[in-house]
Amino acid sequence: MDTKLQEKYSRQILFAPLGLEGQERLLHSSAVLVGCGALGTAVANLLVRAGVGRLRIIDRDFVEPSNLQRQTLFEESDARDALPKAVAAERRLRAANSGVSVEGIVADLTPRNAEEMLTGFPLILDGTDNFETRFVVNDAALKLNVPWIYAAAVASYGLTMTVLPGESACLACLVEAGGARGTPAAPGMEETCDTVGVLNSIVGVIASIEAAEALKLLSGRPGALHGRLISCDVWSGRFQSIRVARDPHCRACGRREFTYLEGDAQPQITMCGRDSVQIHERRRALDLAELGRRLAPAVSGVRCNDFLLRFAVPPYEMTVFADGRAVIKGTRDAGVARSLYARYIGA
Ligand SMILES: [Zn+2]
């Protein structure tokens, strides 16, 4: 490491458990982050500033004004321009630390593409907001034999646990009673940020613990991992840390049945947020500018950038991505969403 880098990371190198050797390892390490919302932006910011060598960021959403309260990498201009989060995060992180290779990917992590997108990284970080995707990540991490760090926050409460394949409990050990694929729900996590809100302070706590665990793994200090399920509530002030035993009959880490990864394909249509429906990509490439021109006479408020096309068909608003995926705001009805998609984008 040259003297400039030694000076840049001096406050971390001075931290004895890490030292010069740990920093050196970190600079040559990499990680992949799934989801770049509140937890994702916070953990990405910490790791890029700490000097992780390479970070891939996968996110399907675009920046909205209601994100800015807690998604600390984004600014008002990102929301005005409706930039995809993966793109906005990549720009901001490169400006924060040009020495790190940051790669933003605008995509929805699905059972179909998970292995391809996660392969090649020694660590997977959870920045998702739903259990369906977390179980895909859990399955993929166990199958690829790669550690991943589970993290979640809602309201004033959050929790995190590091999963080491073959050593620690996995997410299925924690929440799938009896190993059956039921409706997974960890205590207190049935609610979402769209229904009960979330404080930015709990996001900071959980993301910081997640980033510290990542630092230990990527600098070659696995002996320092906390080895527990840590939960806390910044409103009540209650902190808890418990050991989670491995379930010897666990569907995922015991029997290696990766039902989320290999099972039913993800439904074409899912709810996202309080009044939005997402139609998943159909593996089609759209020319957004051309589509925008074609739609302009029939719809209102057409806006287009390199990544997405947005327009209004009151009372609905449609956002279409280049891969054919679309988010329809203003309805919870899959039928309405499907018919709007067919009418304006094509069947
Ligand atoms: Zn398990």
GROMACS .gro file of C-alpha atoms and ligand atoms in nm:
model
  348
    1MET     CA    1   0.000   0.000   0.000
    2ASP     CA    2   0.147   0.338  -0.093
    3THR     CA    3   0.181   0.623   0.157
    4LYS     CA    4  -0.118   0.815   0.014
    5LEU     CA    5  -0.348   0.519   0.077
    6GLN     CA    6  -0.195   0.465   0.419
    7GLU     CA    7  -0.277   0.827   0.505
    8LYS     CA    8  -0.628   0.804   0.356
    9TYR     CA    9  -0.717   0.503   0.570
   10SER     CA   10  -0.494   0.591   0.865
   11ARG     CA   11  -0.776   0.604   1.121
   12GLN     CA   12  -0.879   0.251   1.033
   13ILE     CA   13  -0.523   0.121   1.016
   14LEU     CA   14  -0.461   0.265   1.363
   15PHE     CA   15  -0.749   0.054   1.491
   16ALA     CA   16  -0.540  -0.238   1.616
   17PRO     CA   17  -0.773  -0.531   1.536
   18LEU     CA   18  -0.772  -0.420   1.172
   19GLY     CA   19  -0.422  -0.281   1.118
   20LEU     CA   20  -0.236  -0.239   0.791
   21GLU     CA   21  -0.280  -0.600   0.694
   22GLY     CA   22  -0.657  -0.590   0.747
   23GLN     CA   23  -0.689  -0.271   0.544
   24GLU     CA   24  -0.483  -0.426   0.266
   25ARG     CA   25  -0.720  -0.723   0.252
   26LEU     CA   26  -1.023  -0.495   0.254
   27LEU     CA   27  -0.888  -0.299  -0.044
   28HIS     CA   28  -0.868  -0.623  -0.241
   29SER     CA   29  -1.210  -0.751  -0.134
   30SER     CA   30  -1.556  -0.719  -0.284
   31ALA     CA   31  -1.922  -0.748  -0.191
   32VAL     CA   32  -2.263  -0.741  -0.357
   33LEU     CA   33  -2.552  -0.545  -0.210
   34VAL     CA   34  -2.911  -0.648  -0.284
   35GLY     CA   35  -3.142  -0.350  -0.251
   36CYS     CA   36  -3.037   0.012  -0.215
   37GLY     CA   37  -3.303   0.175  -0.001
   38ALA     CA   38  -3.254   0.295   0.356
   39LEU     CA   39  -3.032   0.013   0.486
   40GLY     CA   40  -2.864  -0.031   0.149
   41THR     CA   41  -2.755   0.331   0.106
   42ALA     CA   42  -2.626   0.345   0.464
   43VAL     CA   43  -2.425   0.023   0.446
   44ALA     CA   44  -2.290   0.104   0.097
   45ASN     CA   45  -2.176   0.446   0.214
   46LEU     CA   46  -1.991   0.297   0.512
   47LEU     CA   47  -1.819   0.022   0.314
   48VAL     CA   48  -1.715   0.239   0.021
   49ARG     CA   49  -1.567   0.498   0.255
   50ALA     CA   50  -1.393   0.219   0.450
   51GLY     CA   51  -1.222   0.112   0.128
   52VAL     CA   52  -1.383  -0.210   0.012
   53GLY     CA   53  -1.226  -0.289  -0.326
   54ARG     CA   54  -1.540  -0.344  -0.530
   55LEU     CA   55  -1.911  -0.311  -0.462
   56ARG     CA   56  -2.197  -0.423  -0.684
   57ILE     CA   57  -2.534  -0.266  -0.607
   58ILE     CA   58  -2.855  -0.424  -0.737
   59ASP     CA   59  -3.178  -0.225  -0.709
   60ARG     CA   60  -3.502  -0.215  -0.907
   61ASP     CA   61  -3.646   0.118  -0.789
   62PHE     CA   62  -3.610   0.485  -0.869
   63VAL     CA   63  -3.569   0.771  -0.623
   64GLU     CA   64  -3.886   0.937  -0.488
   65PRO     CA   65  -3.924   1.235  -0.252
   66SER     CA   66  -4.045   1.010   0.032
   67ASN     CA   67  -3.710   0.823   0.023
   68LEU     CA   68  -3.498   1.124   0.114
   69GLN     CA   69  -3.580   1.117   0.487
   70ARG     CA   70  -3.372   0.801   0.535
   71GLN     CA   71  -3.196   0.701   0.211
   72THR     CA   72  -2.883   0.898   0.273
   73LEU     CA   73  -2.710   0.870  -0.064
   74PHE     CA   74  -2.989   1.047  -0.252
   75GLU     CA   75  -3.068   1.414  -0.305
   76GLU     CA   76  -3.370   1.615  -0.417
   77SER     CA   77  -3.238   1.634  -0.772
   78ASP     CA   78  -3.229   1.252  -0.793
   79ALA     CA   79  -3.601   1.242  -0.707
   80ARG     CA   80  -3.678   1.524  -0.954
   81ASP     CA   81  -3.496   1.334  -1.229
   82ALA     CA   82  -3.651   1.001  -1.120
   83LEU     CA   83  -3.308   0.841  -1.131
   84PRO     CA   84  -3.284   0.470  -1.061
   85LYS     CA   85  -3.141   0.418  -0.713
   86ALA     CA   86  -2.859   0.197  -0.841
   87VAL     CA   87  -2.748   0.474  -1.076
   88ALA     CA   88  -2.778   0.759  -0.824
   89ALA     CA   89  -2.596   0.554  -0.558
   90GLU     CA   90  -2.313   0.464  -0.797
   91ARG     CA   91  -2.258   0.831  -0.885
   92ARG     CA   92  -2.257   0.950  -0.526
   93LEU     CA   93  -2.031   0.669  -0.404
   94ARG     CA   94  -1.778   0.725  -0.682
   95ALA     CA   95  -1.762   1.090  -0.580
   96ALA     CA   96  -1.708   0.986  -0.217
   97ASN     CA   97  -1.429   0.740  -0.293
   98SER     CA   98  -1.297   0.715  -0.648
   99GLY     CA   99  -1.064   0.434  -0.541
  100VAL     CA  100  -1.353   0.190  -0.512
  101SER     CA  101  -1.503   0.014  -0.811
  102VAL     CA  102  -1.880   0.069  -0.775
  103GLU     CA  103  -2.120  -0.097  -1.015
  104GLY     CA  104  -2.489  -0.010  -1.001
  105ILE     CA  105  -2.728  -0.254  -1.170
  106VAL     CA  106  -3.091  -0.155  -1.232
  107ALA     CA  107  -3.269  -0.487  -1.194
  108ASP     CA  108  -3.503  -0.689  -0.978
  109LEU     CA  109  -3.326  -0.983  -0.810
  110THR     CA  110  -3.536  -1.289  -0.896
  111PRO     CA  111  -3.489  -1.666  -0.867
  112ARG     CA  112  -3.405  -1.662  -1.237
  113ASN     CA  113  -3.114  -1.418  -1.222
  114ALA     CA  114  -2.999  -1.446  -0.857
  115GLU     CA  115  -2.713  -1.692  -0.902
  116GLU     CA  116  -2.577  -1.506  -1.202
  117MET     CA  117  -2.586  -1.169  -1.024
  118LEU     CA  118  -2.445  -1.291  -0.691
  119THR     CA  119  -2.173  -1.527  -0.816
  120GLY     CA  120  -1.814  -1.412  -0.781
  121PHE     CA  121  -1.855  -1.213  -0.461
  122PRO     CA  122  -1.731  -1.339  -0.122
  123LEU     CA  123  -2.009  -1.159   0.066
  124ILE     CA  124  -2.375  -1.072   0.006
  125LEU     CA  125  -2.536  -0.781   0.191
  126ASP     CA  126  -2.908  -0.752   0.261
  127GLY     CA  127  -3.060  -0.417   0.171
  128THR     CA  128  -3.396  -0.560   0.064
  129ASP     CA  129  -3.737  -0.471   0.201
  130ASN     CA  130  -3.920  -0.804   0.167
  131PHE     CA  131  -3.894  -1.164   0.279
  132GLU     CA  132  -3.950  -1.315  -0.063
  133THR     CA  133  -3.624  -1.166  -0.190
  134ARG     CA  134  -3.441  -1.241   0.137
  135PHE     CA  135  -3.527  -1.609   0.103
  136VAL     CA  136  -3.398  -1.610  -0.254
  137VAL     CA  137  -3.075  -1.454  -0.121
  138ASN     CA  138  -3.058  -1.707   0.166
  139ASP     CA  139  -3.098  -1.999  -0.077
  140ALA     CA  140  -2.844  -1.857  -0.322
  141ALA     CA  141  -2.587  -1.783  -0.050
  142LEU     CA  142  -2.613  -2.137   0.090
  143LYS     CA  143  -2.594  -2.290  -0.255
  144LEU     CA  144  -2.291  -2.077  -0.351
  145ASN     CA  145  -2.140  -2.128  -0.003
  146VAL     CA  146  -2.099  -1.754   0.054
  147PRO     CA  147  -2.172  -1.562   0.377
  148TRP     CA  148  -2.454  -1.310   0.379
  149ILE     CA  149  -2.574  -1.056   0.632
  150TYR     CA  150  -2.945  -1.036   0.701
  151ALA     CA  151  -3.071  -0.695   0.807
  152ALA     CA  152  -3.413  -0.534   0.842
  153ALA     CA  153  -3.565  -0.221   0.991
  154VAL     CA  154  -3.922  -0.096   1.027
  155ALA     CA  155  -4.083   0.167   1.250
  156SER     CA  156  -3.833   0.209   1.539
  157TYR     CA  157  -3.722  -0.155   1.538
  158GLY     CA  158  -3.460  -0.352   1.351
  159LEU     CA  159  -3.254  -0.671   1.353
  160THR     CA  160  -2.953  -0.827   1.191
  161MET     CA  161  -2.776  -1.164   1.178
  162THR     CA  162  -2.473  -1.289   0.987
  163VAL     CA  163  -2.521  -1.619   0.808
  164LEU     CA  164  -2.213  -1.839   0.756
  165PRO     CA  165  -2.303  -2.141   0.541
  166GLY     CA  166  -2.224  -2.465   0.720
  167GLU     CA  167  -2.145  -2.289   1.046
  168SER     CA  168  -2.424  -2.063   1.168
  169ALA     CA  169  -2.803  -2.072   1.157
  170CYS     CA  170  -2.956  -1.943   0.834
  171LEU     CA  171  -3.263  -1.730   0.774
  172ALA     CA  172  -3.477  -2.043   0.730
  173CYS     CA  173  -3.355  -2.183   1.066
  174LEU     CA  174  -3.469  -1.856   1.218
  175VAL     CA  175  -3.814  -1.811   1.072
  176GLU     CA  176  -3.938  -2.131   0.905
  177ALA     CA  177  -4.100  -2.329   1.186
  178GLY     CA  178  -4.049  -2.701   1.135
  179GLY     CA  179  -3.873  -2.639   0.810
  180ALA     CA  180  -4.194  -2.599   0.612
  181ARG     CA  181  -4.230  -2.322   0.362
  182GLY     CA  182  -4.495  -2.128   0.540
  183THR     CA  183  -4.547  -1.756   0.552
  184PRO     CA  184  -4.214  -1.640   0.680
  185ALA     CA  185  -4.234  -1.361   0.931
  186ALA     CA  186  -3.983  -1.272   1.196
  187PRO     CA  187  -4.120  -1.115   1.514
  188GLY     CA  188  -4.230  -0.763   1.447
  189MET     CA  189  -4.139  -0.779   1.080
  190GLU     CA  190  -4.483  -0.841   0.932
  191GLU     CA  191  -4.533  -0.468   0.901
  192THR     CA  192  -4.357  -0.276   0.628
  193CYS     CA  193  -4.219   0.076   0.602
  194ASP     CA  194  -4.511   0.155   0.371
  195THR     CA  195  -4.768   0.078   0.639
  196VAL     CA  196  -4.612   0.179   0.971
  197GLY     CA  197  -4.326   0.400   0.858
  198VAL     CA  198  -3.963   0.390   0.968
  199LEU     CA  199  -3.730   0.618   1.162
  200ASN     CA  200  -3.399   0.699   0.997
  201SER     CA  201  -3.219   0.643   1.328
  202ILE     CA  202  -3.298   0.270   1.349
  203VAL     CA  203  -3.172   0.235   0.993
  204GLY     CA  204  -2.842   0.389   1.100
  205VAL     CA  205  -2.801   0.150   1.394
  206ILE     CA  206  -2.874  -0.168   1.197
  207ALA     CA  207  -2.675  -0.062   0.889
  208SER     CA  208  -2.376   0.017   1.111
  209ILE     CA  209  -2.382  -0.328   1.271
  210GLU     CA  210  -2.417  -0.484   0.926
  211ALA     CA  211  -2.124  -0.280   0.793
  212ALA     CA  212  -1.904  -0.373   1.092
  213GLU     CA  213  -1.973  -0.742   1.031
  214ALA     CA  214  -1.888  -0.695   0.664
  215LEU     CA  215  -1.564  -0.522   0.762
  216LYS     CA  216  -1.467  -0.819   0.983
  217LEU     CA  217  -1.533  -1.071   0.706
  218LEU     CA  218  -1.370  -0.872   0.425
  219SER     CA  219  -1.058  -0.787   0.625
  220GLY     CA  220  -1.010  -1.152   0.722
  221ARG     CA  221  -1.120  -1.122   1.084
  222PRO     CA  222  -1.404  -1.380   1.108
  223GLY     CA  223  -1.317  -1.452   1.471
  224ALA     CA  224  -1.457  -1.109   1.559
  225LEU     CA  225  -1.808  -1.176   1.419
  226HIS     CA  226  -2.074  -1.130   1.688
  227GLY     CA  227  -2.241  -1.464   1.609
  228ARG     CA  228  -2.583  -1.354   1.728
  229LEU     CA  229  -2.920  -1.220   1.623
  230ILE     CA  230  -2.906  -0.859   1.733
  231SER     CA  231  -3.224  -0.658   1.761
  232CYS     CA  232  -3.297  -0.315   1.894
  233ASP     CA  233  -3.565  -0.054   1.925
  234VAL     CA  234  -3.449   0.306   1.930
  235TRP     CA  235  -3.783   0.428   2.067
  236SER     CA  236  -3.809   0.200   2.371
  237GLY     CA  237  -3.432   0.174   2.409
  238ARG     CA  238  -3.445  -0.205   2.425
  239PHE     CA  239  -3.145  -0.393   2.285
  240GLN     CA  240  -3.126  -0.771   2.259
  241SER     CA  241  -2.869  -1.018   2.142
  242ILE     CA  242  -2.949  -1.388   2.128
  243ARG     CA  243  -2.775  -1.699   1.999
  244VAL     CA  244  -2.974  -1.876   1.728
  245ALA     CA  245  -2.915  -2.251   1.710
  246ARG     CA  246  -2.896  -2.422   1.373
  247ASP     CA  247  -3.199  -2.634   1.294
  248PRO     CA  248  -3.053  -2.975   1.197
  249HIS     CA  249  -3.364  -3.041   0.987
  250CYS     CA  250  -3.360  -2.698   0.823
  251ARG     CA  251  -3.502  -2.706   0.471
  252ALA     CA  252  -3.231  -2.474   0.340
  253CYS     CA  253  -2.901  -2.525   0.527
  254GLY     CA  254  -2.978  -2.882   0.642
  255ARG     CA  255  -3.154  -3.055   0.354
  256ARG     CA  256  -3.029  -2.807   0.094
  257GLU     CA  257  -3.372  -2.774  -0.062
  258PHE     CA  258  -3.355  -2.434  -0.224
  259THR     CA  259  -3.725  -2.394  -0.288
  260TYR     CA  260  -3.714  -2.016  -0.325
  261LEU     CA  261  -3.431  -2.031  -0.575
  262GLU     CA  262  -3.548  -2.329  -0.774
  263GLY     CA  263  -3.917  -2.336  -0.700
  264ASP     CA  264  -4.201  -2.156  -0.866
  265ALA     CA  265  -4.105  -1.865  -1.079
  266GLN     CA  266  -4.178  -1.532  -0.923
  267PRO     CA  267  -4.528  -1.410  -0.997
  268GLN     CA  268  -4.548  -1.173  -1.291
  269ILE     CA  269  -4.721  -0.918  -1.076
  270THR     CA  270  -4.647  -0.809  -0.721
  271MET     CA  271  -4.759  -0.535  -0.489
  272CYS     CA  272  -4.499  -0.276  -0.415
  273GLY     CA  273  -4.568  -0.005  -0.168
  274ARG     CA  274  -4.909   0.103  -0.053
  275ASP     CA  275  -5.076   0.174  -0.384
  276SER     CA  276  -4.848   0.039  -0.653
  277VAL     CA  277  -4.825  -0.277  -0.857
  278GLN     CA  278  -4.512  -0.401  -1.029
  279ILE     CA  279  -4.518  -0.597  -1.351
  280HIS     CA  280  -4.192  -0.785  -1.371
  281GLU     CA  281  -3.957  -0.764  -1.662
  282ARG     CA  282  -4.051  -0.974  -1.955
  283ARG     CA  283  -3.704  -1.004  -2.095
  284ARG     CA  284  -3.779  -0.756  -2.361
  285ALA     CA  285  -3.576  -0.451  -2.452
  286LEU     CA  286  -3.780  -0.134  -2.495
  287ASP     CA  287  -3.673   0.177  -2.680
  288LEU     CA  288  -3.797   0.421  -2.417
  289ALA     CA  289  -3.749   0.736  -2.622
  290GLU     CA  290  -3.943   0.590  -2.913
  291LEU     CA  291  -4.217   0.462  -2.681
  292GLY     CA  292  -4.238   0.808  -2.524
  293ARG     CA  293  -4.284   0.974  -2.861
  294ARG     CA  294  -4.550   0.725  -2.960
  295LEU     CA  295  -4.743   0.768  -2.634
  296ALA     CA  296  -4.715   1.146  -2.609
  297PRO     CA  297  -5.048   1.225  -2.785
  298ALA     CA  298  -5.242   0.976  -2.569
  299VAL     CA  299  -5.103   1.036  -2.220
  300SER     CA  300  -4.989   1.327  -2.007
  301GLY     CA  301  -4.670   1.431  -1.832
  302VAL     CA  302  -4.432   1.219  -2.040
  303ARG     CA  303  -4.081   1.225  -1.895
  304CYS     CA  304  -3.792   1.016  -2.011
  305ASN     CA  305  -3.431   0.967  -1.908
  306ASP     CA  306  -3.173   0.707  -2.004
  307PHE     CA  307  -3.321   0.455  -1.763
  308LEU     CA  308  -3.694   0.496  -1.748
  309LEU     CA  309  -4.003   0.647  -1.902
  310ARG     CA  310  -4.276   0.793  -1.687
  311PHE     CA  311  -4.620   0.915  -1.784
  312ALA     CA  312  -4.963   0.968  -1.635
  313VAL     CA  313  -5.297   0.820  -1.729
  314PRO     CA  314  -5.503   0.975  -1.450
  315PRO     CA  315  -5.556   0.849  -1.187
  316TYR     CA  316  -5.261   0.624  -1.264
  317GLU     CA  317  -4.894   0.689  -1.314
  318MET     CA  318  -4.678   0.443  -1.504
  319THR     CA  319  -4.301   0.406  -1.484
  320VAL     CA  320  -4.148   0.178  -1.744
  321PHE     CA  321  -3.790   0.049  -1.739
  322ALA     CA  322  -3.575  -0.045  -2.036
  323ASP     CA  323  -3.607  -0.417  -1.960
  324GLY     CA  324  -3.985  -0.405  -1.990
  325ARG     CA  325  -4.055  -0.391  -1.618
  326ALA     CA  326  -4.317  -0.139  -1.507
  327VAL     CA  327  -4.452   0.009  -1.186
  328ILE     CA  328  -4.812   0.124  -1.194
  329LYS     CA  329  -4.899   0.370  -0.919
  330GLY     CA  330  -5.255   0.439  -0.811
  331THR     CA  331  -5.389   0.087  -0.793
  332ARG     CA  332  -5.358  -0.237  -0.600
  333ASP     CA  333  -5.551  -0.427  -0.863
  334ALA     CA  334  -5.342  -0.666  -1.073
  335GLY     CA  335  -5.607  -0.670  -1.345
  336VAL     CA  336  -5.604  -0.293  -1.384
  337ALA     CA  337  -5.224  -0.296  -1.397
  338ARG     CA  338  -5.216  -0.571  -1.656
  339SER     CA  339  -5.465  -0.396  -1.880
  340LEU     CA  340  -5.283  -0.061  -1.857
  341TYR     CA  341  -4.960  -0.240  -1.945
  342ALA     CA  342  -5.117  -0.411  -2.242
  343ARG     CA  343  -5.276  -0.088  -2.365
  344TYR     CA  344  -4.971   0.138  -2.344
  345ILE     CA  345  -4.664  -0.085  -2.356
  346GLY     CA  346  -4.796  -0.388  -2.539
  347ALA     CA  347  -4.900  -0.738  -2.440
  348ZN      ZN  348  -3.098  -2.317   0.810
   0.00000   0.00000   0.00000
